[in-house]
Short mmCIF file of C-alpha atoms and ligand atoms in Angstrom, two decimals:
data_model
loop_
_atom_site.label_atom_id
_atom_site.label_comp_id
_atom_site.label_asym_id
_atom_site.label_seq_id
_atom_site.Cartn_x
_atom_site.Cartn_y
_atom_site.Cartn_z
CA UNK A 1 0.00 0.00 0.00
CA UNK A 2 2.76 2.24 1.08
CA UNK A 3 4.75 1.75 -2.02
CA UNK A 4 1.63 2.38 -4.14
CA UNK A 5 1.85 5.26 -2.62
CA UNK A 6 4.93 6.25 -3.32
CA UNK A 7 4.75 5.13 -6.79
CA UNK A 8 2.12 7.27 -6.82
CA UNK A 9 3.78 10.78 -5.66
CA UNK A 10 6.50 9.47 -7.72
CA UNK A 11 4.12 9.61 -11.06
CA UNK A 12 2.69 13.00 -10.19
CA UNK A 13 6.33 13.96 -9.28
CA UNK A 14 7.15 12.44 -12.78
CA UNK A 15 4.55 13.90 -14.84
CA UNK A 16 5.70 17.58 -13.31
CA UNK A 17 8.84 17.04 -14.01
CA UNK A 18 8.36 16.45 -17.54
CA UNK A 19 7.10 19.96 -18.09
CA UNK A 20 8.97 21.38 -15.41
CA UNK A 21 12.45 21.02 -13.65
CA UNK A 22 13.10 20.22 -10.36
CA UNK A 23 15.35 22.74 -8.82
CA UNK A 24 17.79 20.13 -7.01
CA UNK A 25 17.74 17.53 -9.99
CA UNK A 26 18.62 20.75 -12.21
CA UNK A 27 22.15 21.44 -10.09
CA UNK A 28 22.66 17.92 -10.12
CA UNK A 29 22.44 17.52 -13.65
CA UNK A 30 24.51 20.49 -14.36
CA UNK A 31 27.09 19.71 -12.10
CA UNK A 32 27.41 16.46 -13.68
CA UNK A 33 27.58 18.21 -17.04
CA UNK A 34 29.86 20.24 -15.99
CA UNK A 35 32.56 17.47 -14.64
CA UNK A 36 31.83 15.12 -17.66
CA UNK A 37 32.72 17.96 -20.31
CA UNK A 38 35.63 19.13 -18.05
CA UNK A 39 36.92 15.29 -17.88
CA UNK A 40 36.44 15.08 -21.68
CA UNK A 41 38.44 18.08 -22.61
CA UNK A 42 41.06 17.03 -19.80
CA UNK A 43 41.12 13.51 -21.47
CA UNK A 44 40.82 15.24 -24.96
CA UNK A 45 43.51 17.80 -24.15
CA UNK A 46 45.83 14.67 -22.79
CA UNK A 47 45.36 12.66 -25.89
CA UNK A 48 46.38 15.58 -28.49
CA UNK A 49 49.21 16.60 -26.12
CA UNK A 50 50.19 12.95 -26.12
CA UNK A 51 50.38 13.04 -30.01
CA UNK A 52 51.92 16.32 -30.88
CA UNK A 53 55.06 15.48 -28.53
CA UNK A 54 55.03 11.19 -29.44
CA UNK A 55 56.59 10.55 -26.15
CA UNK A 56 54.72 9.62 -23.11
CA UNK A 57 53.41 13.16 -21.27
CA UNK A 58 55.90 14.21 -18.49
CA UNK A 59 54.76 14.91 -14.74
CA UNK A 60 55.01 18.79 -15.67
CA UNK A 61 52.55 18.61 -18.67
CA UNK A 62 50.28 17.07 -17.03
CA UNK A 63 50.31 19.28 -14.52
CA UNK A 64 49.53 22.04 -16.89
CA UNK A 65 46.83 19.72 -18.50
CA UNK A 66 45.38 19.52 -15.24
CA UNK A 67 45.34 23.31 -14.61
CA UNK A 68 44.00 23.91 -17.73
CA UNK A 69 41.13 21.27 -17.23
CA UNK A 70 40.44 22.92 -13.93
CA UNK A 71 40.24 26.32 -15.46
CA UNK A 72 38.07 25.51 -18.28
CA UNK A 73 35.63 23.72 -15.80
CA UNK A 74 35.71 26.89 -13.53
CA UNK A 75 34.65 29.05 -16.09
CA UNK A 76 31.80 26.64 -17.04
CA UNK A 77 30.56 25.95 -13.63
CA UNK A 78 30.48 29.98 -12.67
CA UNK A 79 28.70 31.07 -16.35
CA UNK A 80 25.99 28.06 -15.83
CA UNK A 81 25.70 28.95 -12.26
CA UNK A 82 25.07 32.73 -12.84
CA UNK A 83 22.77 31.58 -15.75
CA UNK A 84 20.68 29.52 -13.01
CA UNK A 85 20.82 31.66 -10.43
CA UNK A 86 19.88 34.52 -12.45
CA UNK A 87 15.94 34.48 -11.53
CA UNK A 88 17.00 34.42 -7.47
CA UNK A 89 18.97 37.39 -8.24
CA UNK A 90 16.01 39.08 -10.27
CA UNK A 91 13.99 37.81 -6.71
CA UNK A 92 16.24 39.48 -4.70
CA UNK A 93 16.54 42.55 -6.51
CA UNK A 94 12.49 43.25 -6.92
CA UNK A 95 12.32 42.55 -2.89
CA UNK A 96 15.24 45.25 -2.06
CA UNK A 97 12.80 47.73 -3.81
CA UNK A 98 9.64 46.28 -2.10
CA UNK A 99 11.74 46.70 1.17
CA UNK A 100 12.24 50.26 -0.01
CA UNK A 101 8.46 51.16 -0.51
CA UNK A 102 7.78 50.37 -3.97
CA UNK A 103 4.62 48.36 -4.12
CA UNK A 104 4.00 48.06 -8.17
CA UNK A 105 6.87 45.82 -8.53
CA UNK A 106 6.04 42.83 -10.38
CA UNK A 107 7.73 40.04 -11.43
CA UNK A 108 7.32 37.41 -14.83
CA UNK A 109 9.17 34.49 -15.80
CA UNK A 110 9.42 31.74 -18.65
CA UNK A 111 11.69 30.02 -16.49
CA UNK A 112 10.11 26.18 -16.54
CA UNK A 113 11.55 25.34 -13.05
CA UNK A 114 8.68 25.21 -10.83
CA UNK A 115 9.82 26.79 -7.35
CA UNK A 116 11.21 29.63 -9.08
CA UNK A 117 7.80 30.43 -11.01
CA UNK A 118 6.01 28.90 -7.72
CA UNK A 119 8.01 31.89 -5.80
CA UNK A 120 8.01 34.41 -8.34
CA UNK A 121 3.35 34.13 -8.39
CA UNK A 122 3.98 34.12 -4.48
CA UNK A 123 5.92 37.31 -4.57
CA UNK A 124 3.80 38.96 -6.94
CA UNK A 125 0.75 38.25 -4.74
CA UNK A 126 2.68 39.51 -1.44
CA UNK A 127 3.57 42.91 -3.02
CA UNK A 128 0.34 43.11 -4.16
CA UNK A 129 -1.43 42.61 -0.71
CA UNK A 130 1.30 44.68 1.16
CA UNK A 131 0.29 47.36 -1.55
CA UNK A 132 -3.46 47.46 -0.63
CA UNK A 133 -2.82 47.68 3.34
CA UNK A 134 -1.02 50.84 2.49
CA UNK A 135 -2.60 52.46 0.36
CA UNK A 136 -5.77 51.72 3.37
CA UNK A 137 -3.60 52.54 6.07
CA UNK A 138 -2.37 55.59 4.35
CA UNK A 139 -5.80 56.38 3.62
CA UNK A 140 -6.76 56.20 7.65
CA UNK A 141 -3.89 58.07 8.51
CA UNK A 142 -4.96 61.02 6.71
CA UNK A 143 -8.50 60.76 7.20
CA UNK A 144 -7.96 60.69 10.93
CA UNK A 145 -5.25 63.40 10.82
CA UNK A 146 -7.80 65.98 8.60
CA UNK A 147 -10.62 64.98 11.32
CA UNK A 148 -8.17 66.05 14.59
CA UNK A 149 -7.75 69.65 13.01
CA UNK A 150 -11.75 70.84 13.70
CA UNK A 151 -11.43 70.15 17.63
CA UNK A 152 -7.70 70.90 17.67
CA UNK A 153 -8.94 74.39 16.15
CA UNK A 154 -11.87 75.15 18.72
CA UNK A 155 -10.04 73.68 21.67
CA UNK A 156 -7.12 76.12 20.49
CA UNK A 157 -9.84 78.92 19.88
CA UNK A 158 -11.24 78.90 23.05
CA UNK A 159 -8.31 78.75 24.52
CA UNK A 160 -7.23 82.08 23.22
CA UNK A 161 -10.64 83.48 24.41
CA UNK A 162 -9.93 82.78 28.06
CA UNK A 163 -6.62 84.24 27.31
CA UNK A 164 -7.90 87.43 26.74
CA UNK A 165 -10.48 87.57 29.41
CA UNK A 166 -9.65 89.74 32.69
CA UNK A 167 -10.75 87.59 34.94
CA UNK A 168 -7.72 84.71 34.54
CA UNK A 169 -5.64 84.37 37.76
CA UNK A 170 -2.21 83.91 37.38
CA UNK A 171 -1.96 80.33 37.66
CA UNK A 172 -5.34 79.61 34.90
CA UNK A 173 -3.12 81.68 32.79
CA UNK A 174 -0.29 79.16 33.45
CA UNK A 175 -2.71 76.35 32.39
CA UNK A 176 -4.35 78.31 29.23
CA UNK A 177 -0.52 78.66 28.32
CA UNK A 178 0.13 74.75 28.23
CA UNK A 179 -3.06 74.27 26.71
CA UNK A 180 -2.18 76.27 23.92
CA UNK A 181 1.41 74.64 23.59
CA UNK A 182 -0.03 71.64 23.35
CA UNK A 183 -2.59 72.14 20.36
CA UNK A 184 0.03 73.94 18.69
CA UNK A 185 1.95 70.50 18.74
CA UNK A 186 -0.74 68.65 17.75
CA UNK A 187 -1.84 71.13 14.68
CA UNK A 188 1.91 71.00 14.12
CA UNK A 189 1.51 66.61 14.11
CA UNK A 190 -1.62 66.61 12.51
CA UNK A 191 -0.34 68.92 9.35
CA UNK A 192 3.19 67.15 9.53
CA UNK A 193 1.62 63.56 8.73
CA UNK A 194 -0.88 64.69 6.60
CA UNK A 195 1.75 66.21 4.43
CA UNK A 196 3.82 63.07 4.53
CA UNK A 197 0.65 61.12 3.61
CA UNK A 198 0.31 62.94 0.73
CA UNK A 199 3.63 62.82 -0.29
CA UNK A 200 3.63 59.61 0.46
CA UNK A 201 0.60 58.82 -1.98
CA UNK A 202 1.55 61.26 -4.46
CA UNK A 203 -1.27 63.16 -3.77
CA UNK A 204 0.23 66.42 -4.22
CA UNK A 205 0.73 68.07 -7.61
CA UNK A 206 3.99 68.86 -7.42
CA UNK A 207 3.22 72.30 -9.32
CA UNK A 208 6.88 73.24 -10.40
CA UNK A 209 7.49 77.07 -10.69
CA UNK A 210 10.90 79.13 -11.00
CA UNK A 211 11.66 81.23 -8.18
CA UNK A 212 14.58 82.81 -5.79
CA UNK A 213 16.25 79.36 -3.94
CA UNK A 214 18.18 82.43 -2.22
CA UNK A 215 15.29 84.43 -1.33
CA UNK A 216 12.93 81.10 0.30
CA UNK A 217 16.11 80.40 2.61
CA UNK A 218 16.10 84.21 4.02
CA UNK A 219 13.02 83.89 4.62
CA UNK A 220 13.25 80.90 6.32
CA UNK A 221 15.64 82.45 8.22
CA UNK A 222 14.19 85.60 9.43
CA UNK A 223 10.48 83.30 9.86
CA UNK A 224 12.49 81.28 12.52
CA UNK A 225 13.80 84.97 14.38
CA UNK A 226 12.25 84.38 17.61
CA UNK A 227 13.86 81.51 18.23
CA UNK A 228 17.26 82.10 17.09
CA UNK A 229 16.86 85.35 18.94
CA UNK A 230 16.30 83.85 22.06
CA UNK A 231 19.15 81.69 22.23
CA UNK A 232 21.32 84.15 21.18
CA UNK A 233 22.49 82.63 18.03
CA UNK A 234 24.87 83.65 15.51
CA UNK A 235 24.34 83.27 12.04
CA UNK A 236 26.97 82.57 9.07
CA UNK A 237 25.44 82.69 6.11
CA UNK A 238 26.26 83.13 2.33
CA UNK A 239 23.86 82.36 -0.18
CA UNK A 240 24.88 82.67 -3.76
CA UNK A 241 21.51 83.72 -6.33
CA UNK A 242 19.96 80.72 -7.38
CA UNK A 243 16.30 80.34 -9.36
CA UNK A 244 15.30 76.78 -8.72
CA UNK A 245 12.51 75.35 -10.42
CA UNK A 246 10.46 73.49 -7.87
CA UNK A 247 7.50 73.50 -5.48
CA UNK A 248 8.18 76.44 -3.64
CA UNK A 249 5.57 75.90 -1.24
CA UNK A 250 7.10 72.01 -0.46
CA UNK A 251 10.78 73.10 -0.35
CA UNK A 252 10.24 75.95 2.10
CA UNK A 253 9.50 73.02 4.82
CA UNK A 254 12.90 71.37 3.95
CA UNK A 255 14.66 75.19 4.76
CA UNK A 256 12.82 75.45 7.76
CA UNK A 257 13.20 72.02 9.46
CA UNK A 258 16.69 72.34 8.82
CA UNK A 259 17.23 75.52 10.49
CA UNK A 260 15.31 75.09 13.28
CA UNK A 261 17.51 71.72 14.28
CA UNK A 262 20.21 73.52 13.59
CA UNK A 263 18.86 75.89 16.41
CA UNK A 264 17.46 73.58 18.37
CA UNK A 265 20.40 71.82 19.08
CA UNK A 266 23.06 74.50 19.13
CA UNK A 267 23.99 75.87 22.64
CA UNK A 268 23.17 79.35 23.81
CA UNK A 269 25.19 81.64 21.77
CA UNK A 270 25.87 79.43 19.17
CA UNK A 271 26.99 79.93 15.30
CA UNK A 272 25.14 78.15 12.35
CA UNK A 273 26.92 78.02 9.24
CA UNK A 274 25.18 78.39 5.99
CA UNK A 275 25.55 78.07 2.54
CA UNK A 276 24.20 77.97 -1.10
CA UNK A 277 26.14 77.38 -4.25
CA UNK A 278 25.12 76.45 -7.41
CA UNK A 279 27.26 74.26 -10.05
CA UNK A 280 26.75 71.72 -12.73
CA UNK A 281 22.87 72.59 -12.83
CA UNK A 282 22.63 71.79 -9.08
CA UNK A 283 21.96 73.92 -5.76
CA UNK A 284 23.36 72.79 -3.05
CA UNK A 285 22.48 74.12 -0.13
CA UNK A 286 24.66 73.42 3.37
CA UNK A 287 23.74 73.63 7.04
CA UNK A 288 26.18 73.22 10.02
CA UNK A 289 25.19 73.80 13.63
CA UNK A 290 27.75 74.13 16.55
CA UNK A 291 25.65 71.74 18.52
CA UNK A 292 26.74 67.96 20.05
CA UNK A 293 26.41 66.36 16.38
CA UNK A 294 24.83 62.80 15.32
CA UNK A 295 25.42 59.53 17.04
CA UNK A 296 27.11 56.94 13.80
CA UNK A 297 24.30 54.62 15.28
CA UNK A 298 21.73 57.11 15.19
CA UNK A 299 22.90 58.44 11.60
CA UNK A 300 20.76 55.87 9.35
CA UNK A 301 17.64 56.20 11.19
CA UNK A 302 17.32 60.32 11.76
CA UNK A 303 15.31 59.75 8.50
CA UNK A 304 12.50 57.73 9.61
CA UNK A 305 9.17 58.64 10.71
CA UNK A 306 8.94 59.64 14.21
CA UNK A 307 12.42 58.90 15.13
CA UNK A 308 14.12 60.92 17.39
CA UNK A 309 17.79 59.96 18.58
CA UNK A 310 18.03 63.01 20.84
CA UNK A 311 15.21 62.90 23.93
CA UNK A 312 16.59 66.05 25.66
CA UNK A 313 15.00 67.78 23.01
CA UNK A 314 11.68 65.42 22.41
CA UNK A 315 9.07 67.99 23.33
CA UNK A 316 10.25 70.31 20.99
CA UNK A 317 9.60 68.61 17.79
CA UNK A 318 7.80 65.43 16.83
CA UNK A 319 10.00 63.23 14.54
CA UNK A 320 8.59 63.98 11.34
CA UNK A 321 10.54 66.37 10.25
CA UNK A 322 13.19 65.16 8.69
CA UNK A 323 11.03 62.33 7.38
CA UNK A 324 9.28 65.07 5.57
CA UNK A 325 12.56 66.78 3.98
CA UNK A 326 13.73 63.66 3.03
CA UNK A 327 10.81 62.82 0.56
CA UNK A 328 10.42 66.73 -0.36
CA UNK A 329 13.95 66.56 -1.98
CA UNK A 330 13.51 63.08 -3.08
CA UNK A 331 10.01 63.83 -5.23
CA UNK A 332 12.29 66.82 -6.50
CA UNK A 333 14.94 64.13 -7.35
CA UNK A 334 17.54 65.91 -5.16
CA UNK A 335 19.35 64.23 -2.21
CA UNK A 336 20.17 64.69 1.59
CA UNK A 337 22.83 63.79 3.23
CA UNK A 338 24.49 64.32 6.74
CA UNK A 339 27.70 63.90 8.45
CA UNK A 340 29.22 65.35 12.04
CA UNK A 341 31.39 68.02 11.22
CA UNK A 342 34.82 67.36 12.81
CA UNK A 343 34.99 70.46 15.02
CA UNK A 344 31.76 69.94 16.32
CA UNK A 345 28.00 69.97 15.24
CA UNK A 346 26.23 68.37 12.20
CA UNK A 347 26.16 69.43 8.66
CA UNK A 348 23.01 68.51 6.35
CA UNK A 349 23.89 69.12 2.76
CA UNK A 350 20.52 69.11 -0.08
CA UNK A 351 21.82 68.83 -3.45
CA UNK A 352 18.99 69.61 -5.86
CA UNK A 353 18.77 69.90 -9.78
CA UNK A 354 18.03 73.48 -10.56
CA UNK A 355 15.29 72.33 -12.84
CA UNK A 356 13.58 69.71 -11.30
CA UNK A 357 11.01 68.48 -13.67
CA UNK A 358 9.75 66.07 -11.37
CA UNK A 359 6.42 64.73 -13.24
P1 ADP B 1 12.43 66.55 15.59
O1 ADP B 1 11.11 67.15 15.43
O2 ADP B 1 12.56 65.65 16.76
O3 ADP B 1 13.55 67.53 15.48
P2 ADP B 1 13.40 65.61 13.08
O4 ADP B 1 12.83 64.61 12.15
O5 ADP B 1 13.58 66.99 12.57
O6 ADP B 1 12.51 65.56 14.36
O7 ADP B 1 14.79 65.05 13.59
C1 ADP B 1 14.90 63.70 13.99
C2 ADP B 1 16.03 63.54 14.97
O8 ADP B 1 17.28 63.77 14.32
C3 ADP B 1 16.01 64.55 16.11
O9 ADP B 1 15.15 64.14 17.16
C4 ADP B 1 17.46 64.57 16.53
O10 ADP B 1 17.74 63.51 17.40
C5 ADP B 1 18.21 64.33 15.22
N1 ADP B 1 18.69 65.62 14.66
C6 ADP B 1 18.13 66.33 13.66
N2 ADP B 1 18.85 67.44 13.38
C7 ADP B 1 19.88 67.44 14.24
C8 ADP B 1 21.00 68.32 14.47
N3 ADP B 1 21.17 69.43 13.73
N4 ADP B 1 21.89 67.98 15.43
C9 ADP B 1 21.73 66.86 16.16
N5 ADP B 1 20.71 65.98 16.00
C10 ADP B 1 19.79 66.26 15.06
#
């Protein structure tokens, strides 16, 4: 019974295999290829030696013969190899970009071995579920994000109402104070992942105009005054006159994230360094802060979504930020990067094409 069994399996197995290849069978057959040709040209390479030079083949000959056997075989072995291992490198490459974010990857194959085109339908399905619980959770997130902004707005409101009353004692206007802080981080949340969302689902035109790269970053600047201002912070800058062709409206976030870490985490009486040059049909902008600098550990991940490597400084900012700049210069196929400086402090440098045609 139990071998009817097997015979059975064994048919199926059979019948599959006919159409299809069996990925183990495959490397065993073309390892065996392999050695048989390399044995035949070794044998073949022997046999002409042996008659061009008549007299039996001496131990150094054959050494070469050898060598040259073992060569020839190498090369064979690594071209069939990377010809069979081609589709897991294809696999490998399409899941690097999945891991990256990109959902519409798809892959297709002729190949007749049946894991790889058994893996390959797998994949494809994966991708394309992980793609619809984004796209929903994306959709949530900004949903619920637009929805916080009406009672944000009135709790904020009245706030501001008791403010201004006469009535407040000193310690309710203590209270009203916090209150306010606190919706003002909230709106500040609420409009930070919203943006991302939409960045995120390429819901924003990105409505490319030419303007004054020079200009936005002054702005930026003086927008920020009150807090520079207060910690007595010096400023360095030197911004050469660039027209950028971009979303204005976008890139002004990247200036002003920047700065304000660069203020944020500069001591009292600080200097930022800035500056803008263009060359080669790029901008590239540079910010360095006199403050402790980057952890190396904490270097790859300042870039994600809600990550903050510094906690002294957690209630002044949310985490977003630089998630935000990252995919503002991305969509306008620029790029960030950052580095400690090696006085001390960290320098963000955006390189950015001056025309940016990013449709
Ligand atoms: P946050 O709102 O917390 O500033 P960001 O996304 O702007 O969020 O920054 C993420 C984290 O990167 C910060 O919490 C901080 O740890 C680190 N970081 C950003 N800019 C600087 C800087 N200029 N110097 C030191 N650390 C910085």
């Amino acid at each position: 019974m139990k071998k009817r069994k097997d015979k059975k399996s064994g048919k199926i197995c059979g019948k599959w295999m006919v159409r299809n290849y069996n990925l183990k069978l495959l490397f065993i057959l073309i390892t065996f290829v392999i050695y048989s040709f390399a044995a035949a040209a070794a044998a073949l390479i022997v046999l002409l030696a042996g008659k061009i030079i008549v007299k039996p083949m001496s131990i150094p000959n054959f050494i070469w013969v050898a060598i040259l056997s073992v060569v020839l075989g190498l090369i064979l072995s690594v071209l069939v190899s990377k010809m069979v291992l081609s589709p897991i490198t294809r696999l490998e490459k399409a899941m690097s970009k999945v891991a990256k974010g990109d959902f519409a990857v798809r892959l297709e194959t002729n190949s007749k071995v049946e894991e790889i085109k058994r893996s390959y339908d797998s994949f494809n399905i994966m991708v394309k579920e992980l793609g619809s619980t984004e796209i929903l959770q994306a959709g949530f997130v900004s949903d619920v994000s637009h929805e916080f902004r009406t009672p944000i707005n009135a709790i904020e409101g009245y706030a501001m109402l008791l403010q201004s009353s006469d009535s407040v004692t000193e310690e309710q206007e203590e209270y009203i104070e916090k209150i306010l802080l606190n919706t003002r981080r909230l709106t500040e949340l609420t409009g930070g992942i919203l943006l991302l969302s939409k960045i995120e689902n390429s819901a924003i035109e990105p409505k490319c105009e030419l303007f004054s790269l020079d200009e936005q970053i002054r702005q930026a600047i003086v927008s920020l005054e009150m807090k520079w201002q207060k910690k007595g912070i010096d400023f360095d800058v030197d911004l050469e006159k660039t027209q950028i062709s971009g979303n204005p409206n976008l890139l002004s976030h990247v200036w002003l994230n920047l700065i304000d870490n660069a203020v944020k985490f500069s001591p009292e009486g600080g200097c930022v360094k800035m500056s803008l040059k263009n060359f080669s049909g790029t901008a590239r902008f540079s910010i360095r802060d006199s403050g402790p600098g980057i952890k190396e550990e904490d270097i790859s991940h300042i870039f994600d979504k809600f990550y903050q490597a510094d906690n002294s400084h957690g209630k002044e900012g949310n985490g977003l930020g630089l998630a935000l700049v990252k995919r503002i210069v991305n969509i306008h196929r620029g790029i960030i990067e950052v580095r400690n400086t090696e006085g001390s402090g960290a320098e963000f440098i955006v390189t950015l094409p001056l025309n940016s045609d990013n449709k």
